[in-house]
Amino acid sequence: MPGYFEARPEGGATIVLDEVEISILRSLSVQLLELIGPGEEPAQDADPLAALMVEGPSEPPADPALARLFPDAYGGPGAPADRATREAAAEFRRYTETDLRAGKRENLLAVVGSLDGLSAREDEDEVLRLDADLCRQWLGALNDLRLAIGTRLEVSEEDDTLMRLPDSDPRKPMVHAYLWLGGLQETLVESLTA
């Protein structure tokens, strides 16, 4: 089925993508990479133990999409937190967010790299073959893309107004992208569990 993942007999998954799909996936991945920001690489002559102990930020991101990708470990979204909960969340964030950002960047770069390996032309679709490791990275990236887009669209379980937007609404293309990414994510999971 073009446009959706299918299981490979030897493991992993396959998807047939056209030029537009490749372009959309690549563009969304690059945009999310830019939002997450560059990684802070330790100097080549840095002490390896010191590099492991690099501290990250202690405050949650101000951008709602980043806050969704890097939520507080303690307390719930929008829930009032006491001083001890805020301190615990800040301490946890300080030692984990840098690695979480690096992992998300790595997943997105894997998506971009595998898409760059395709050479779709206007009149031909391309087959993308992913091994198990790439499937894991694609799943992570698709999830992060959906979370970021869903946050921007203010998607909620209680509100289905986005599904009924008129074609003239400027959010309509992002709603389509959000739903399409959900289909990709679902079929990738299905192909890995088949």
PDB file of C-alpha atoms in Angstrom:
ATOM      1  CA  MET A   1       0.000   0.000   0.000  1.00  0.00           C
ATOM      2  CA  PRO A   2       1.681   3.236  -1.085  1.00  0.00           C
ATOM      3  CA  GLY A   3       2.125   5.836   1.616  1.00  0.00           C
ATOM      4  CA  TYR A   4       1.925   3.438   4.557  1.00  0.00           C
ATOM      5  CA  PHE A   5       4.408   1.103   6.200  1.00  0.00           C
ATOM      6  CA  GLU A   6       4.374  -2.636   5.593  1.00  0.00           C
ATOM      7  CA  ALA A   7       6.339  -5.361   7.357  1.00  0.00           C
ATOM      8  CA  ARG A   8       9.445  -6.736   5.661  1.00  0.00           C
ATOM      9  CA  PRO A   9       9.882 -10.532   5.722  1.00  0.00           C
ATOM     10  CA  GLU A  10      13.437 -10.123   7.052  1.00  0.00           C
ATOM     11  CA  GLY A  11      12.317  -7.622   9.721  1.00  0.00           C
ATOM     12  CA  GLY A  12      11.896  -3.892   9.713  1.00  0.00           C
ATOM     13  CA  ALA A  13       9.461  -2.068   7.472  1.00  0.00           C
ATOM     14  CA  THR A  14       9.001  -0.705   3.970  1.00  0.00           C
ATOM     15  CA  ILE A  15       7.094   2.287   2.686  1.00  0.00           C
ATOM     16  CA  VAL A  16       6.512   3.673  -0.794  1.00  0.00           C
ATOM     17  CA  LEU A  17       6.794   7.465  -0.842  1.00  0.00           C
ATOM     18  CA  ASP A  18       6.252   9.952  -3.611  1.00  0.00           C
ATOM     19  CA  GLU A  19       8.143  13.207  -4.080  1.00  0.00           C
ATOM     20  CA  VAL A  20       5.583  15.268  -2.123  1.00  0.00           C
ATOM     21  CA  GLU A  21       5.538  12.876   0.837  1.00  0.00           C
ATOM     22  CA  ILE A  22       9.334  12.848   0.968  1.00  0.00           C
ATOM     23  CA  SER A  23       9.396  16.638   0.864  1.00  0.00           C
ATOM     24  CA  ILE A  24       6.785  17.012   3.618  1.00  0.00           C
ATOM     25  CA  LEU A  25       8.459  14.503   5.951  1.00  0.00           C
ATOM     26  CA  ARG A  26      11.863  16.056   5.393  1.00  0.00           C
ATOM     27  CA  SER A  27      10.605  19.614   5.870  1.00  0.00           C
ATOM     28  CA  LEU A  28       8.726  18.810   9.084  1.00  0.00           C
ATOM     29  CA  SER A  29      11.746  16.944  10.469  1.00  0.00           C
ATOM     30  CA  VAL A  30      14.118  19.812   9.685  1.00  0.00           C
ATOM     31  CA  GLN A  31      11.726  22.322  11.261  1.00  0.00           C
ATOM     32  CA  LEU A  32      11.534  20.265  14.441  1.00  0.00           C
ATOM     33  CA  LEU A  33      15.321  19.917  14.483  1.00  0.00           C
ATOM     34  CA  GLU A  34      15.566  23.706  14.335  1.00  0.00           C
ATOM     35  CA  LEU A  35      13.041  24.063  17.159  1.00  0.00           C
ATOM     36  CA  ILE A  36      14.879  21.584  19.387  1.00  0.00           C
ATOM     37  CA  GLY A  37      18.131  23.387  18.682  1.00  0.00           C
ATOM     38  CA  PRO A  38      21.725  22.309  18.197  1.00  0.00           C
ATOM     39  CA  GLY A  39      23.408  19.944  20.573  1.00  0.00           C
ATOM     40  CA  GLU A  40      26.220  21.051  22.792  1.00  0.00           C
ATOM     41  CA  GLU A  41      29.120  18.783  21.966  1.00  0.00           C
ATOM     42  CA  PRO A  42      31.965  18.557  24.496  1.00  0.00           C
ATOM     43  CA  ALA A  43      35.396  19.644  23.306  1.00  0.00           C
ATOM     44  CA  GLN A  44      37.472  16.838  21.806  1.00  0.00           C
ATOM     45  CA  ASP A  45      40.021  17.057  24.595  1.00  0.00           C
ATOM     46  CA  ALA A  46      37.380  17.225  27.333  1.00  0.00           C
ATOM     47  CA  ASP A  47      37.452  14.817  30.243  1.00  0.00           C
ATOM     48  CA  PRO A  48      34.996  11.990  29.354  1.00  0.00           C
ATOM     49  CA  LEU A  49      33.608  11.849  32.891  1.00  0.00           C
ATOM     50  CA  ALA A  50      33.071  15.608  32.929  1.00  0.00           C
ATOM     51  CA  ALA A  51      31.318  15.350  29.554  1.00  0.00           C
ATOM     52  CA  LEU A  52      28.879  12.843  31.060  1.00  0.00           C
ATOM     53  CA  MET A  53      28.048  15.207  33.897  1.00  0.00           C
ATOM     54  CA  VAL A  54      27.148  18.223  31.753  1.00  0.00           C
ATOM     55  CA  GLU A  55      24.159  19.925  33.274  1.00  0.00           C
ATOM     56  CA  GLY A  56      21.238  21.055  31.181  1.00  0.00           C
ATOM     57  CA  PRO A  57      18.509  23.605  31.813  1.00  0.00           C
ATOM     58  CA  SER A  58      16.522  23.507  35.022  1.00  0.00           C
ATOM     59  CA  GLU A  59      13.502  25.467  33.801  1.00  0.00           C
ATOM     60  CA  PRO A  60      10.884  24.047  31.438  1.00  0.00           C
ATOM     61  CA  PRO A  61      10.939  25.440  27.892  1.00  0.00           C
ATOM     62  CA  ALA A  62       8.781  28.510  27.291  1.00  0.00           C
ATOM     63  CA  ASP A  63       7.674  27.271  23.859  1.00  0.00           C
ATOM     64  CA  PRO A  64       4.539  25.103  24.314  1.00  0.00           C
ATOM     65  CA  ALA A  65       5.667  22.551  21.704  1.00  0.00           C
ATOM     66  CA  LEU A  66       9.039  22.123  23.415  1.00  0.00           C
ATOM     67  CA  ALA A  67       7.329  21.960  26.807  1.00  0.00           C
ATOM     68  CA  ARG A  68       5.230  19.097  25.404  1.00  0.00           C
ATOM     69  CA  LEU A  69       8.340  17.305  24.112  1.00  0.00           C
ATOM     70  CA  PHE A  70      10.245  17.900  27.381  1.00  0.00           C
ATOM     71  CA  PRO A  71       7.608  17.887  30.135  1.00  0.00           C
ATOM     72  CA  ASP A  72       8.355  18.144  33.837  1.00  0.00           C
ATOM     73  CA  ALA A  73       8.991  14.765  35.438  1.00  0.00           C
ATOM     74  CA  TYR A  74       7.046  15.726  38.559  1.00  0.00           C
ATOM     75  CA  GLY A  75       3.651  17.344  38.783  1.00  0.00           C
ATOM     76  CA  GLY A  76       1.150  17.385  35.978  1.00  0.00           C
ATOM     77  CA  PRO A  77       0.620  19.858  33.167  1.00  0.00           C
ATOM     78  CA  GLY A  78      -1.200  22.872  34.532  1.00  0.00           C
ATOM     79  CA  ALA A  79      -1.340  21.391  38.014  1.00  0.00           C
ATOM     80  CA  PRO A  80      -0.207  23.668  40.820  1.00  0.00           C
ATOM     81  CA  ALA A  81       3.124  22.459  42.148  1.00  0.00           C
ATOM     82  CA  ASP A  82       4.514  23.061  45.583  1.00  0.00           C
ATOM     83  CA  ARG A  83       8.108  24.162  46.100  1.00  0.00           C
ATOM     84  CA  ALA A  84       9.431  20.609  46.645  1.00  0.00           C
ATOM     85  CA  THR A  85       7.813  19.372  43.414  1.00  0.00           C
ATOM     86  CA  ARG A  86       9.242  22.299  41.404  1.00  0.00           C
ATOM     87  CA  GLU A  87      12.714  21.681  42.853  1.00  0.00           C
ATOM     88  CA  ALA A  88      12.549  17.952  42.104  1.00  0.00           C
ATOM     89  CA  ALA A  89      11.392  18.657  38.537  1.00  0.00           C
ATOM     90  CA  ALA A  90      14.203  21.187  38.030  1.00  0.00           C
ATOM     91  CA  GLU A  91      16.807  18.762  39.383  1.00  0.00           C
ATOM     92  CA  PHE A  92      15.567  15.929  37.156  1.00  0.00           C
ATOM     93  CA  ARG A  93      15.473  18.214  34.092  1.00  0.00           C
ATOM     94  CA  ARG A  94      19.008  19.478  34.757  1.00  0.00           C
ATOM     95  CA  TYR A  95      20.438  15.950  34.435  1.00  0.00           C
ATOM     96  CA  THR A  96      18.194  14.495  31.713  1.00  0.00           C
ATOM     97  CA  GLU A  97      17.068  17.116  29.206  1.00  0.00           C
ATOM     98  CA  THR A  98      20.388  17.386  27.373  1.00  0.00           C
ATOM     99  CA  ASP A  99      20.353  13.635  26.660  1.00  0.00           C
ATOM    100  CA  LEU A 100      16.651  13.703  25.735  1.00  0.00           C
ATOM    101  CA  ARG A 101      17.278  16.499  23.243  1.00  0.00           C
ATOM    102  CA  ALA A 102      20.230  14.593  21.771  1.00  0.00           C
ATOM    103  CA  GLY A 103      18.081  11.477  21.340  1.00  0.00           C
ATOM    104  CA  LYS A 104      15.310  13.411  19.614  1.00  0.00           C
ATOM    105  CA  ARG A 105      17.831  15.092  17.322  1.00  0.00           C
ATOM    106  CA  GLU A 106      19.380  11.713  16.504  1.00  0.00           C
ATOM    107  CA  ASN A 107      15.962  10.272  15.578  1.00  0.00           C
ATOM    108  CA  LEU A 108      15.079  13.246  13.377  1.00  0.00           C
ATOM    109  CA  LEU A 109      18.482  13.175  11.683  1.00  0.00           C
ATOM    110  CA  ALA A 110      17.961   9.473  10.938  1.00  0.00           C
ATOM    111  CA  VAL A 111      14.655  10.314   9.229  1.00  0.00           C
ATOM    112  CA  VAL A 112      16.239  13.122   7.203  1.00  0.00           C
ATOM    113  CA  GLY A 113      19.209  10.921   6.308  1.00  0.00           C
ATOM    114  CA  SER A 114      17.058   8.041   5.124  1.00  0.00           C
ATOM    115  CA  LEU A 115      14.870  10.419   3.088  1.00  0.00           C
ATOM    116  CA  ASP A 116      17.945  12.059   1.579  1.00  0.00           C
ATOM    117  CA  GLY A 117      19.008   8.597   0.435  1.00  0.00           C
ATOM    118  CA  LEU A 118      15.941   8.455  -1.811  1.00  0.00           C
ATOM    119  CA  SER A 119      15.815  10.104  -5.189  1.00  0.00           C
ATOM    120  CA  ALA A 120      12.113  10.345  -5.967  1.00  0.00           C
ATOM    121  CA  ARG A 121      11.290  11.915  -9.273  1.00  0.00           C
ATOM    122  CA  GLU A 122       7.985  13.427 -10.281  1.00  0.00           C
ATOM    123  CA  ASP A 123       6.888  10.364 -12.220  1.00  0.00           C
ATOM    124  CA  GLU A 124       8.217   7.686  -9.841  1.00  0.00           C
ATOM    125  CA  ASP A 125       7.670   6.687  -6.239  1.00  0.00           C
ATOM    126  CA  GLU A 126      10.552   5.522  -4.067  1.00  0.00           C
ATOM    127  CA  VAL A 127      10.689   2.522  -1.747  1.00  0.00           C
ATOM    128  CA  LEU A 128      12.204   3.208   1.653  1.00  0.00           C
ATOM    129  CA  ARG A 129      13.446   0.141   3.512  1.00  0.00           C
ATOM    130  CA  LEU A 130      14.070   0.455   7.235  1.00  0.00           C
ATOM    131  CA  ASP A 131      15.828  -2.035   9.472  1.00  0.00           C
ATOM    132  CA  ALA A 132      14.706  -2.494  13.086  1.00  0.00           C
ATOM    133  CA  ASP A 133      16.971   0.277  14.427  1.00  0.00           C
ATOM    134  CA  LEU A 134      15.760   2.794  11.854  1.00  0.00           C
ATOM    135  CA  CYS A 135      12.172   1.785  12.581  1.00  0.00           C
ATOM    136  CA  ARG A 136      12.710   2.663  16.244  1.00  0.00           C
ATOM    137  CA  GLN A 137      14.159   6.045  15.280  1.00  0.00           C
ATOM    138  CA  TRP A 138      11.332   6.713  12.839  1.00  0.00           C
ATOM    139  CA  LEU A 139       8.759   5.861  15.520  1.00  0.00           C
ATOM    140  CA  GLY A 140      10.365   8.311  17.925  1.00  0.00           C
ATOM    141  CA  ALA A 141      10.552  11.036  15.293  1.00  0.00           C
ATOM    142  CA  LEU A 142       6.962  10.506  14.094  1.00  0.00           C
ATOM    143  CA  ASN A 143       5.752  10.680  17.686  1.00  0.00           C
ATOM    144  CA  ASP A 144       7.680  13.908  18.331  1.00  0.00           C
ATOM    145  CA  LEU A 145       6.406  15.460  15.100  1.00  0.00           C
ATOM    146  CA  ARG A 146       2.814  14.643  16.033  1.00  0.00           C
ATOM    147  CA  LEU A 147       3.261  16.004  19.554  1.00  0.00           C
ATOM    148  CA  ALA A 148       4.719  19.268  18.264  1.00  0.00           C
ATOM    149  CA  ILE A 149       2.080  19.738  15.562  1.00  0.00           C
ATOM    150  CA  GLY A 150      -0.722  18.705  17.921  1.00  0.00           C
ATOM    151  CA  THR A 151       0.465  21.268  20.450  1.00  0.00           C
ATOM    152  CA  ARG A 152       0.578  24.012  17.813  1.00  0.00           C
ATOM    153  CA  LEU A 153      -2.934  23.044  16.682  1.00  0.00           C
ATOM    154  CA  GLU A 154      -4.110  22.776  20.322  1.00  0.00           C
ATOM    155  CA  VAL A 155      -5.449  19.281  19.673  1.00  0.00           C
ATOM    156  CA  SER A 156      -7.442  17.826  22.543  1.00  0.00           C
ATOM    157  CA  GLU A 157      -9.449  14.652  23.014  1.00  0.00           C
ATOM    158  CA  GLU A 158     -12.555  16.623  23.936  1.00  0.00           C
ATOM    159  CA  ASP A 159     -12.552  18.936  20.920  1.00  0.00           C
ATOM    160  CA  ASP A 160     -13.000  17.693  17.369  1.00  0.00           C
ATOM    161  CA  THR A 161     -13.423  21.107  15.722  1.00  0.00           C
ATOM    162  CA  LEU A 162     -10.116  20.715  13.880  1.00  0.00           C
ATOM    163  CA  MET A 163     -11.581  17.798  11.959  1.00  0.00           C
ATOM    164  CA  ARG A 164     -14.374  20.036  10.672  1.00  0.00           C
ATOM    165  CA  LEU A 165     -12.309  23.026   9.587  1.00  0.00           C
ATOM    166  CA  PRO A 166     -13.272  24.622   6.279  1.00  0.00           C
ATOM    167  CA  ASP A 167     -10.749  24.279   3.466  1.00  0.00           C
ATOM    168  CA  SER A 168     -10.063  28.024   3.710  1.00  0.00           C
ATOM    169  CA  ASP A 169      -8.722  27.721   7.278  1.00  0.00           C
ATOM    170  CA  PRO A 170      -4.925  28.173   7.308  1.00  0.00           C
ATOM    171  CA  ARG A 171      -4.580  25.338   9.851  1.00  0.00           C
ATOM    172  CA  LYS A 172      -6.113  22.784   7.487  1.00  0.00           C
ATOM    173  CA  PRO A 173      -2.802  21.637   5.885  1.00  0.00           C
ATOM    174  CA  MET A 174      -1.260  21.051   9.326  1.00  0.00           C
ATOM    175  CA  VAL A 175      -4.339  19.083  10.405  1.00  0.00           C
ATOM    176  CA  HIS A 176      -3.873  16.889   7.329  1.00  0.00           C
ATOM    177  CA  ALA A 177      -0.180  16.475   8.163  1.00  0.00           C
ATOM    178  CA  TYR A 178      -1.029  15.609  11.776  1.00  0.00           C
ATOM    179  CA  LEU A 179      -3.515  12.934  10.689  1.00  0.00           C
ATOM    180  CA  TRP A 180      -1.184  11.556   7.998  1.00  0.00           C
ATOM    181  CA  LEU A 181       1.697  11.278  10.480  1.00  0.00           C
ATOM    182  CA  GLY A 182      -0.674   9.411  12.800  1.00  0.00           C
ATOM    183  CA  GLY A 183      -1.427   6.949  10.009  1.00  0.00           C
ATOM    184  CA  LEU A 184       2.274   6.473   9.330  1.00  0.00           C
ATOM    185  CA  GLN A 185       2.963   5.919  13.017  1.00  0.00           C
ATOM    186  CA  GLU A 186       0.117   3.427  13.357  1.00  0.00           C
ATOM    187  CA  THR A 187       1.129   1.390  10.300  1.00  0.00           C
ATOM    188  CA  LEU A 188       4.776   1.376  11.385  1.00  0.00           C
ATOM    189  CA  VAL A 189       3.779  -0.036  14.777  1.00  0.00           C
ATOM    190  CA  GLU A 190       1.529  -2.602  13.074  1.00  0.00           C
ATOM    191  CA  SER A 191       4.286  -3.651  10.695  1.00  0.00           C
ATOM    192  CA  LEU A 192       6.686  -4.195  13.582  1.00  0.00           C
ATOM    193  CA  THR A 193       4.208  -6.247  15.586  1.00  0.00           C
ATOM    194  CA  ALA A 194       2.983  -8.357  12.631  1.00  0.00           C
TER     195      ALA A 194
END
